[in-house]
GROMACS .gro file of C-alpha atoms in nm:
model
  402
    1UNK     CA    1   0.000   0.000   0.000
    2UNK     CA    2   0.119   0.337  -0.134
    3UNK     CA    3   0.041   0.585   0.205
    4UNK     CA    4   0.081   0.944  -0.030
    5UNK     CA    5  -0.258   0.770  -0.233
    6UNK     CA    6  -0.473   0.726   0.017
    7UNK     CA    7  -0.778   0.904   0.020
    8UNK     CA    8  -0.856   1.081   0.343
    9UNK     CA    9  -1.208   1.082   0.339
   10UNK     CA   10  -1.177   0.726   0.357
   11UNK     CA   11  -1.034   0.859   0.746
   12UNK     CA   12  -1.338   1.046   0.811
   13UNK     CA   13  -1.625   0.954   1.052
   14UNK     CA   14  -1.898   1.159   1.208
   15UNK     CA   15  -1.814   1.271   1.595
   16UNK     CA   16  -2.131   1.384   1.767
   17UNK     CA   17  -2.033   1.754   1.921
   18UNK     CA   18  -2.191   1.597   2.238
   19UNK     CA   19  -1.927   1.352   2.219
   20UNK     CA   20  -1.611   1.587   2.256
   21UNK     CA   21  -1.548   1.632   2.633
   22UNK     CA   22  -1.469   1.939   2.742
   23UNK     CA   23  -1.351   1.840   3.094
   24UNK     CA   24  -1.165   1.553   3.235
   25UNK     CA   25  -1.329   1.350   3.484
   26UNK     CA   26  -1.239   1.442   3.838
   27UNK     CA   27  -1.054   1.101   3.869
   28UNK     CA   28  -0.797   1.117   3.639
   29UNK     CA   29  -0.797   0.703   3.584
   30UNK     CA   30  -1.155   0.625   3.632
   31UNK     CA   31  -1.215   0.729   3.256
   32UNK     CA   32  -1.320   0.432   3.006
   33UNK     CA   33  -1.028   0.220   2.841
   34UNK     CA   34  -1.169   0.021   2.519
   35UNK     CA   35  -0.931  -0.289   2.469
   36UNK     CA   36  -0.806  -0.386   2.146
   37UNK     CA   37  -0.667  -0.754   2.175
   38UNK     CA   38  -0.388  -0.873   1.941
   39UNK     CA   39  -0.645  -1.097   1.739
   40UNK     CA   40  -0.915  -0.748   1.738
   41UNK     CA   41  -1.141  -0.855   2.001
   42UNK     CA   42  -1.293  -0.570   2.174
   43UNK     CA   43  -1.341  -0.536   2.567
   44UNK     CA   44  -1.440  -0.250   2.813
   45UNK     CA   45  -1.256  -0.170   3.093
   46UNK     CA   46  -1.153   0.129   3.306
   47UNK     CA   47  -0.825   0.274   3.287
   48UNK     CA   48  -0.712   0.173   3.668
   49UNK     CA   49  -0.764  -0.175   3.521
   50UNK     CA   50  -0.416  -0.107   3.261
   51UNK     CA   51  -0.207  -0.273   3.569
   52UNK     CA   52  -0.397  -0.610   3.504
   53UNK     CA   53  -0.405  -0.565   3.174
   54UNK     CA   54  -0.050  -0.526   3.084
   55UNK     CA   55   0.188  -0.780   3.145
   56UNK     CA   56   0.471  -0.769   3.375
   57UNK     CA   57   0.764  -0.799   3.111
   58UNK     CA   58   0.609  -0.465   2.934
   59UNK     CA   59   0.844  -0.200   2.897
   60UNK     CA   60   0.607   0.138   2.920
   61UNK     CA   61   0.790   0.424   2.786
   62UNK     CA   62   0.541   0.809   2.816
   63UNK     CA   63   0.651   1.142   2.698
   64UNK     CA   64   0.768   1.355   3.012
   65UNK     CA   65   0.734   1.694   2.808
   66UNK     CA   66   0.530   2.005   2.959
   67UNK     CA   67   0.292   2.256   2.839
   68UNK     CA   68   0.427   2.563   2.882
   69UNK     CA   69   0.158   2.887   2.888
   70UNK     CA   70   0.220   2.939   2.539
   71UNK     CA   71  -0.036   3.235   2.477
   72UNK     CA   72   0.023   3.564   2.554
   73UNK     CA   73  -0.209   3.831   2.556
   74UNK     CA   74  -0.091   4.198   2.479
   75UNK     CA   75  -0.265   4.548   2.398
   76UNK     CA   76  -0.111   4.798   2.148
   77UNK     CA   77  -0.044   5.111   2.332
   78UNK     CA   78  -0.307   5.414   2.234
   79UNK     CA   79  -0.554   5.180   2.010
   80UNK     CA   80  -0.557   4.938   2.255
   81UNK     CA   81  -0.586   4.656   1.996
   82UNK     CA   82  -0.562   4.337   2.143
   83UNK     CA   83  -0.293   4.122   2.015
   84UNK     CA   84  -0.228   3.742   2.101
   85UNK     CA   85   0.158   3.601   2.059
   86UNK     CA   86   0.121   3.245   2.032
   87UNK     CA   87   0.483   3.080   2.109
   88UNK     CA   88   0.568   2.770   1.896
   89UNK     CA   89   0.927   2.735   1.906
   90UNK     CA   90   1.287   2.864   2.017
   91UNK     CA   91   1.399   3.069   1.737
   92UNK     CA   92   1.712   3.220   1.937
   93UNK     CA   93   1.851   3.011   2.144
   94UNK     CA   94   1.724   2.736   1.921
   95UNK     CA   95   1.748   2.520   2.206
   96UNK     CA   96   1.434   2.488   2.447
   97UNK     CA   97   1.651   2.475   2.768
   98UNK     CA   98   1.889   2.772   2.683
   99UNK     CA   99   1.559   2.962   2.550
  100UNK     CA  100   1.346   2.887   2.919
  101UNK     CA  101   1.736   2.977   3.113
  102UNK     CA  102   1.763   3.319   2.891
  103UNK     CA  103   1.757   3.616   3.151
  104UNK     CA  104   1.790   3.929   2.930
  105UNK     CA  105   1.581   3.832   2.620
  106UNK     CA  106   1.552   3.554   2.368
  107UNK     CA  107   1.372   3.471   2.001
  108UNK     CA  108   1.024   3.278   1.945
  109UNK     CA  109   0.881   3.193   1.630
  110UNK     CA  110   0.493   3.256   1.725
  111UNK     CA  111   0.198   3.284   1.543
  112UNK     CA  112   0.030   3.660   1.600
  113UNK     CA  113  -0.370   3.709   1.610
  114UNK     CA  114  -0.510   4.057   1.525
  115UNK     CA  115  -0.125   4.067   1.304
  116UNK     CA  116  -0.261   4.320   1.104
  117UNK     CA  117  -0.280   4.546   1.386
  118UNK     CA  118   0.071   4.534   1.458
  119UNK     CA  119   0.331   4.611   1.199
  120UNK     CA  120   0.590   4.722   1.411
  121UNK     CA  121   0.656   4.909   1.776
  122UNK     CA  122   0.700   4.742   2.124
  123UNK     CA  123   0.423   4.572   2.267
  124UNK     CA  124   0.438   4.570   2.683
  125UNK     CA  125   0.326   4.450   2.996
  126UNK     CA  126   0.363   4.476   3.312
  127UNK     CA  127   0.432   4.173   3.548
  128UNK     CA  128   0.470   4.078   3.942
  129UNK     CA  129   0.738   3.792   3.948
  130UNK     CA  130   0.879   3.670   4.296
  131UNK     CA  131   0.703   3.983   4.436
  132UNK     CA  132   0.901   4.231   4.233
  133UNK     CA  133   0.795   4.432   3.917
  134UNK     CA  134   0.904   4.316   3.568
  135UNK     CA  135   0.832   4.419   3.189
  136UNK     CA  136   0.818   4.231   2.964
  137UNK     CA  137   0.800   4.369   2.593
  138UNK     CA  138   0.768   4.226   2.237
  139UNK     CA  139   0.933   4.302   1.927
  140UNK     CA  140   0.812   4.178   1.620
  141UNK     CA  141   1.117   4.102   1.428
  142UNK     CA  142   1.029   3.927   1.080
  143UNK     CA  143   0.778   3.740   0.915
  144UNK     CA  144   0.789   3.375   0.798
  145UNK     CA  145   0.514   3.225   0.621
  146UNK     CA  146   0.181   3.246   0.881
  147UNK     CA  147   0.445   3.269   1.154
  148UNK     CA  148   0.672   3.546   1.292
  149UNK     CA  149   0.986   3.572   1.452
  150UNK     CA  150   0.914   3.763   1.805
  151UNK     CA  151   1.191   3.876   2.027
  152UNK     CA  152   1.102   3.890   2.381
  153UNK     CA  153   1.322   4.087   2.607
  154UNK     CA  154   1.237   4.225   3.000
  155UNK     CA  155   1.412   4.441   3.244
  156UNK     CA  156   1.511   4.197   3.534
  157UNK     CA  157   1.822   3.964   3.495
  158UNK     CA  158   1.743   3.739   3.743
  159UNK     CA  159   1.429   3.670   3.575
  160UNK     CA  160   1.448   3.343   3.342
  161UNK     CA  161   1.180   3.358   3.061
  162UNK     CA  162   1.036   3.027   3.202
  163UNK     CA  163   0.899   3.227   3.482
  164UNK     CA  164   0.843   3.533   3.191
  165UNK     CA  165   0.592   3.314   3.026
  166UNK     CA  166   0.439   3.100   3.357
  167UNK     CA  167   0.366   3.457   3.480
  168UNK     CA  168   0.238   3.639   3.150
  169UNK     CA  169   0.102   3.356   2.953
  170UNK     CA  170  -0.193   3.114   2.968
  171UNK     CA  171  -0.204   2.698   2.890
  172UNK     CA  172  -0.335   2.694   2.527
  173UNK     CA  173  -0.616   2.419   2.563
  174UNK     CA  174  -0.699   2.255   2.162
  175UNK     CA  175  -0.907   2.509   1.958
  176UNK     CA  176  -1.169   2.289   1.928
  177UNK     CA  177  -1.289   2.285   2.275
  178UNK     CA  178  -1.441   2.605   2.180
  179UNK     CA  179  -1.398   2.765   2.497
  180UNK     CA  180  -1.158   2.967   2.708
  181UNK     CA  181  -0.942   2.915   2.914
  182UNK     CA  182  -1.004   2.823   3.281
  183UNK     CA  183  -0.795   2.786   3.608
  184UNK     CA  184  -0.866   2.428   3.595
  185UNK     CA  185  -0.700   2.415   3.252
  186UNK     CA  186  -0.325   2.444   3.414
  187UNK     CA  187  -0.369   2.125   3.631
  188UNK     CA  188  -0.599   1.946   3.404
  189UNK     CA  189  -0.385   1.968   3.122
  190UNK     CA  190  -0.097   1.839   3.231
  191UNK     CA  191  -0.010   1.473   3.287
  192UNK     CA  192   0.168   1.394   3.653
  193UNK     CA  193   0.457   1.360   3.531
  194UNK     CA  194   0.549   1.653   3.301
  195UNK     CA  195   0.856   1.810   3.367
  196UNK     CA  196   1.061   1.884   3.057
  197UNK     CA  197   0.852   2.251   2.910
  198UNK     CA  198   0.867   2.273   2.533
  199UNK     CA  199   0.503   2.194   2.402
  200UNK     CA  200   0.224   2.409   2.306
  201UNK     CA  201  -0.020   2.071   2.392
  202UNK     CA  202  -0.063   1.808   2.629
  203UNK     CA  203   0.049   1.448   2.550
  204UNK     CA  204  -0.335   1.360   2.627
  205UNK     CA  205  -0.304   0.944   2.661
  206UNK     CA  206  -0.056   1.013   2.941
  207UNK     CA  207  -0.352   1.264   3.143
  208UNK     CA  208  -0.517   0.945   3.275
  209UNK     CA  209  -0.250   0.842   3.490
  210UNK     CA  210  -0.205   0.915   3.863
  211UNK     CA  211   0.092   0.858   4.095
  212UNK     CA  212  -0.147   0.575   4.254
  213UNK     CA  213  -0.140   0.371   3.897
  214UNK     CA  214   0.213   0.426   3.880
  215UNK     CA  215   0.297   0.285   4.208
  216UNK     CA  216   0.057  -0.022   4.136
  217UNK     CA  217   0.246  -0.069   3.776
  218UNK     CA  218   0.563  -0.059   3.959
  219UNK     CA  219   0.431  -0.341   4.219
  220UNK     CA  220   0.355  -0.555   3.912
  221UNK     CA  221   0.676  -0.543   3.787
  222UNK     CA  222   0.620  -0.322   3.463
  223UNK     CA  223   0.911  -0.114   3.420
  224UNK     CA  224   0.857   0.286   3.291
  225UNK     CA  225   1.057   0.484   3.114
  226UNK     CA  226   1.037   0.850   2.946
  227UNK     CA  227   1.163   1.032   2.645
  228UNK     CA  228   1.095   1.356   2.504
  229UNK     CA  229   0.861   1.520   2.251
  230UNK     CA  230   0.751   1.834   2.267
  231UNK     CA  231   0.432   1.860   2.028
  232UNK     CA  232   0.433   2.152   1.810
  233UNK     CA  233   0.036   2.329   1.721
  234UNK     CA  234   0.059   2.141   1.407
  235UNK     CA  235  -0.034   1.818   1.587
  236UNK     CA  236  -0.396   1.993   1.564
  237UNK     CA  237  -0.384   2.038   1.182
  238UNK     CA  238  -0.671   1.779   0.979
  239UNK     CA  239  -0.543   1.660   0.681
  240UNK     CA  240  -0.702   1.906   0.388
  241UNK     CA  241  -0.575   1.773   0.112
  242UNK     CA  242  -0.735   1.503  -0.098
  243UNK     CA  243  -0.467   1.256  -0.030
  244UNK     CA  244  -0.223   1.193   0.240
  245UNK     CA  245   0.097   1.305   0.006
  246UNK     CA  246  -0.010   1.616   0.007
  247UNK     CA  247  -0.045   1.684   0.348
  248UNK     CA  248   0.289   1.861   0.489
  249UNK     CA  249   0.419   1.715   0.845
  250UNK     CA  250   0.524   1.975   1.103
  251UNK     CA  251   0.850   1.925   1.277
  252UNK     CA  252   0.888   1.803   1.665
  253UNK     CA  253   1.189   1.824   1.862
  254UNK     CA  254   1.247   1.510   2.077
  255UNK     CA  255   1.524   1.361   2.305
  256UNK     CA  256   1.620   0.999   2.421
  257UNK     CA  257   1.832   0.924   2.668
  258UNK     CA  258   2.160   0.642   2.616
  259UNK     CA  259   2.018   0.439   2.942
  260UNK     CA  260   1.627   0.401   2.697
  261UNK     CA  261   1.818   0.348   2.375
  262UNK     CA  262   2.030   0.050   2.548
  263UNK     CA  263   1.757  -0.132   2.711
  264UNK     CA  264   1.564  -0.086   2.337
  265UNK     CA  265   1.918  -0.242   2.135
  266UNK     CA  266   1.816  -0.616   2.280
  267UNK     CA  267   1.502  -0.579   2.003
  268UNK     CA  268   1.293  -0.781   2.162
  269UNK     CA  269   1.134  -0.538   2.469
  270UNK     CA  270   0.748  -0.559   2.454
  271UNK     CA  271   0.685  -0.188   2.441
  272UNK     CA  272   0.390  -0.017   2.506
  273UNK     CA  273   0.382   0.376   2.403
  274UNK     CA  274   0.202   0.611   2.634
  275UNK     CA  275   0.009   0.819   2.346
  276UNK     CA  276   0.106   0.930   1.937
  277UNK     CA  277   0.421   1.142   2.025
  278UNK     CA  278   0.581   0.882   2.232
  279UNK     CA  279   0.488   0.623   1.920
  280UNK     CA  280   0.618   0.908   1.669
  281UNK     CA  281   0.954   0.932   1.887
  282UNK     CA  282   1.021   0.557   1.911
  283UNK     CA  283   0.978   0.458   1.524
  284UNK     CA  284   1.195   0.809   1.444
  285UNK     CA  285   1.450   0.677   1.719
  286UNK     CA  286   1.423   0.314   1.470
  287UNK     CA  287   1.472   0.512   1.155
  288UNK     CA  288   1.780   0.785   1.283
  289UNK     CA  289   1.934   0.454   1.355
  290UNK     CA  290   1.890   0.386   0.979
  291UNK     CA  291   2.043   0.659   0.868
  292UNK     CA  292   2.333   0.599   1.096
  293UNK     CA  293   2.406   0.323   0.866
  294UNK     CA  294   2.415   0.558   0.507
  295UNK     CA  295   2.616   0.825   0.708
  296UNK     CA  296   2.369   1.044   0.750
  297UNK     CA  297   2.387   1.284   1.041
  298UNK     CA  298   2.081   1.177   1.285
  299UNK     CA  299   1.946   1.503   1.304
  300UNK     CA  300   1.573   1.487   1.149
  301UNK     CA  301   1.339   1.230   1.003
  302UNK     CA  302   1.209   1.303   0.684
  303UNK     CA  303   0.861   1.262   0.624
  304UNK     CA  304   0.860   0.992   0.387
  305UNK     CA  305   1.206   0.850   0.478
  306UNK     CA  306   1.060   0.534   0.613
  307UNK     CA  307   0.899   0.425   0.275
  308UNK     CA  308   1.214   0.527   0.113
  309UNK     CA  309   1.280   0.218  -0.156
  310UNK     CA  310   1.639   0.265  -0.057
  311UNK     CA  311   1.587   0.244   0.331
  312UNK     CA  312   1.839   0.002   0.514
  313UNK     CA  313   1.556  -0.205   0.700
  314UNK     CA  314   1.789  -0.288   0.989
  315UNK     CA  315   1.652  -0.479   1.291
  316UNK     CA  316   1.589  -0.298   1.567
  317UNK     CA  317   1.901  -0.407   1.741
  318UNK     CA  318   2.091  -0.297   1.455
  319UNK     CA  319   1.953   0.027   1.457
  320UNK     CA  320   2.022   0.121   1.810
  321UNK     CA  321   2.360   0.015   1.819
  322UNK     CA  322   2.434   0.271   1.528
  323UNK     CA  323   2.297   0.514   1.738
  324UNK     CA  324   2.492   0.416   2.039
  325UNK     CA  325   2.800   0.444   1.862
  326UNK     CA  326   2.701   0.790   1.742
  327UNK     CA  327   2.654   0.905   2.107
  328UNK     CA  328   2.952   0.747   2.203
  329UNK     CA  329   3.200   0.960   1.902
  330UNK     CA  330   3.018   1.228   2.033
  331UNK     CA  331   3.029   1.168   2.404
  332UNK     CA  332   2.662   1.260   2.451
  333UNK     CA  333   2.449   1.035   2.716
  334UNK     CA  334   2.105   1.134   2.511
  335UNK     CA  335   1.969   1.185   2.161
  336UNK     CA  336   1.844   1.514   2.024
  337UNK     CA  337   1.670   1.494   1.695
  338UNK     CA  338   1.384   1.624   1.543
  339UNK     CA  339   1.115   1.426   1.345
  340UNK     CA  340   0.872   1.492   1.091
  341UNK     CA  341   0.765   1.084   1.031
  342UNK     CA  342   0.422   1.037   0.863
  343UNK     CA  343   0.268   0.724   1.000
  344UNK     CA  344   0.030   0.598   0.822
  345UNK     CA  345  -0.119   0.266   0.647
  346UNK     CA  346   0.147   0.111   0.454
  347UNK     CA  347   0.381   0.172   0.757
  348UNK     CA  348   0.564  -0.117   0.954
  349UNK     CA  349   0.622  -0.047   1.313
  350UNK     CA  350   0.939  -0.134   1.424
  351UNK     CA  351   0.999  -0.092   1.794
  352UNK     CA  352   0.588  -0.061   1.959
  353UNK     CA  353   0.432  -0.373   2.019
  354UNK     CA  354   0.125  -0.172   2.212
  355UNK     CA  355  -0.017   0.203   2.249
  356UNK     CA  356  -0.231   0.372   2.488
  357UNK     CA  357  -0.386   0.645   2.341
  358UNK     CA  358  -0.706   0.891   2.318
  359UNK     CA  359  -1.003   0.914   2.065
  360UNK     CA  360  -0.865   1.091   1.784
  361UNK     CA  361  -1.024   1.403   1.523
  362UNK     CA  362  -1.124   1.295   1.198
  363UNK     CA  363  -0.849   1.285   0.880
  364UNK     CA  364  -0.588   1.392   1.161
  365UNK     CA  365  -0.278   1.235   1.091
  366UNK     CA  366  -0.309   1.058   1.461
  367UNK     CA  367  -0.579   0.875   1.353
  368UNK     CA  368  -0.373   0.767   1.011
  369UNK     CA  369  -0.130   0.626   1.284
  370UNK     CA  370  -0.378   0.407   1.482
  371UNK     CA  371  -0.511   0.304   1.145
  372UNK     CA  372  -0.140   0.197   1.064
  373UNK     CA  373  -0.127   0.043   1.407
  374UNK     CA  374  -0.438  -0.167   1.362
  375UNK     CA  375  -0.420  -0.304   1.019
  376UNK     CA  376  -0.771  -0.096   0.939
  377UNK     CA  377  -0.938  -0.192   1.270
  378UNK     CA  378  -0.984   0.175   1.294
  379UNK     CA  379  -1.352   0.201   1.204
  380UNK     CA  380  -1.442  -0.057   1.401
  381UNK     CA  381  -1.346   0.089   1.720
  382UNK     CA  382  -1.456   0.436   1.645
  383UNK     CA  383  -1.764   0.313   1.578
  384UNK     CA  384  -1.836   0.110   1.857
  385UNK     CA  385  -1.712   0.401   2.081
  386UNK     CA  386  -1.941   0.632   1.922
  387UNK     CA  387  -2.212   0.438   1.981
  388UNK     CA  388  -2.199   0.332   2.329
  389UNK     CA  389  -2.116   0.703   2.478
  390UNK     CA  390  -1.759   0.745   2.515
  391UNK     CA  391  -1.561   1.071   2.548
  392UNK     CA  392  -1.347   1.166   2.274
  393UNK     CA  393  -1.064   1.414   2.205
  394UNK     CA  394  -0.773   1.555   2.480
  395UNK     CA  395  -0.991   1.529   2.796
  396UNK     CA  396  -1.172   1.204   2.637
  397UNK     CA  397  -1.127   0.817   2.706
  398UNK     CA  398  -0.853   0.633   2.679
  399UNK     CA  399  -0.774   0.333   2.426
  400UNK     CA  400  -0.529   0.011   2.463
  401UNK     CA  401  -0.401  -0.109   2.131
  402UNK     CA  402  -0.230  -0.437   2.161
   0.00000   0.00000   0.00000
């Protein structure tokens, strides 16, 4: 199967509005968990029931990234036009942890609402940090495509911009909530254990678990690990194009550690992926491996690399020890890449044996990936979710693809 002709209407389904939840339940792990066996047998279960449902050799590996309060509200001095800076990405420092360290001032590439409204001039406000007064102004410094380059500077050096933007921005829940932003929103959308910032939206499969679940996967036996992705705003773009080659994948940083990467170079760990980006980060991990082995710096997956004609197909062991030896000539202990993989039917997954993951939109790209995952199973599921009442989307029910 050719993945750039596939039709994505063939993707679409019809999702009730009443069926988006716009809340999580006040239990994070009391939510719904629909089962997908190996052989495609369906079951209902909750998701406190994952620690009898997984077994004890499973390696579970969940994206640690954070949401960081990625919108930013200003008003144009005189007109008092409102303008919203939406942060995407470190533009200078490029990196995400010398950006958040910066003290004096550093670059975003944002996108701006209202942009018309503001060609040029400062933009300001005025913040309380650590009980002391700080501003914090806005430059807009050039344009690039629907984005812009925004330099951010403020008046106190002992200021970092991660407590700039914790202070002066808000958590940017998924546009189609259709609703504001509430107080509940910076708990809520974050899973427990978050703690790398970088992404502009939640890893949502990982929102169900609590420290409790953890403790009772630990007493089991089930080992957990974490990487890194930080999802980028494109991970809300549908699919508009007629078929999937058209469709343009954004770019995600991520970041594996040497310890992860060695325990993955046996090739045989039953892995289970805590939601898309951790799935999107392990297959890139396989296919940086790959180009290891045509000595090609590991630096970014291409979007159609893995159905490249010409691709290596090493094992997995293979693969990881190319990348080992890379770290090792470069005396690094992790992985920092970027990826902008397109998985979708027609793929072969190469390190996930299992996925936990939400109810996805229609023609998204995440729902190409399940589809991928579950050899077309994909309707099936959706459909019998639909109709017996589950919650869909960020703050929805949960999934277990085996």
């Amino acid at each position: 199967m050719n993945p750039r002709e596939l039709d994505i209407q063939e993707f679409d389904y019809p999702l009730p509005e009443s069926h988006i939840a716009l809340h999580p339940l006040a239990q994070r792990d009391k939510c719904r968990l629909l089962l997908r066996r190996r052989n495609g047998e369906l079951e209902e279960h909750l998701f406190s029931d994952l620690t009898e449902l997984l077994t004890p050799d499973t390696l579970l590996i969940a994206n640690n990234t954070r949401v960081i309060n990625a919108r930013l509200r200003f008003n144009k001095p005189v007109s008092g036009a409102k303008i919203e800076i939406f942060c995407l990405e470190p533009e200078s420092p490029a990196d995400y942890e010398r950006s958040f360290a910066s003290t004096d001032s550093c670059s975003w590439i944002c996108f701006v609402g209202n942009s018309k409204r503001w060609k040029s001039g400062l933009l300001t406000l005025n913040l309380i940090i650590d009980g002391k007064a700080v501003e914090l102004s806005a430059e807009r410094i050039s344009k690039e495509g629907n984005a812009s380059v925004v330099r951010f500077s403020w008046d106190d050096t002992s200021v970092t911009f991660s407590k700039i933007i914790q202070a002066a921005g808000e958590i940017p829940i998924p546009p189609y909530l259709n609703r504001e932003t509430e107080q509940s929103d910076s708990q809520d959308y974050q899973t427990v254990y978050s703690r790398i910032e970088g992404s502009v939206a939640a890893p949502t499969a990982g929102l169900h678990f609590t420290p409790e679940l953890f403790e009772s996967l630990k007493k089991k036996g089930i080992e957990c690990e974490e990487l890194t992705l930080h999802v980028g705003a494109g991970t809300f773009a549908p699919v508009k194009s007629e078929t999937v080659g058209e469709h343009e994948m954004h770019s995600e940083f991520i970041s594996v550690g040497k310890d992860l990467i060695e325990k993955l170079a046996n090739g045989d760990a039953n892995v289970v992926a805590v939601g898309t980006t951790s799935v999107r980060t392990l297959e890139s991990l396989y296919h940086l491996g790959c180009m290891c082995s045509e000595g090609k710096n590991p630096d970014e997956v291409p979007q159609w690399y893995p159905y490249s004609p010409s691709h290596p197909d090493l094992t997995v062991e293979e693969s990881m020890k190319n990348i080992l030896n890379y770290l090792e000539s470069k005396m690094l202990n992790k992985l920092v890449a970027s990826t902008r993989i397109i998985i979708a039917p027609g793929y072969t997954y190469r390190i996930v044996k299992g996925m936990i993951t939400n109810f996805h939109q229609p023609k998204s790209t995440l729902l190409l990936l399940v589809s991928a995952f579950t050899g077309g199973d994909w309707r099936k599921m959706y459909d019998f979710a639909v109709n017996n009442g589950y919650r869909f989307l960020s703050y929805g029910d949960a999934q277990l693809l085996l």
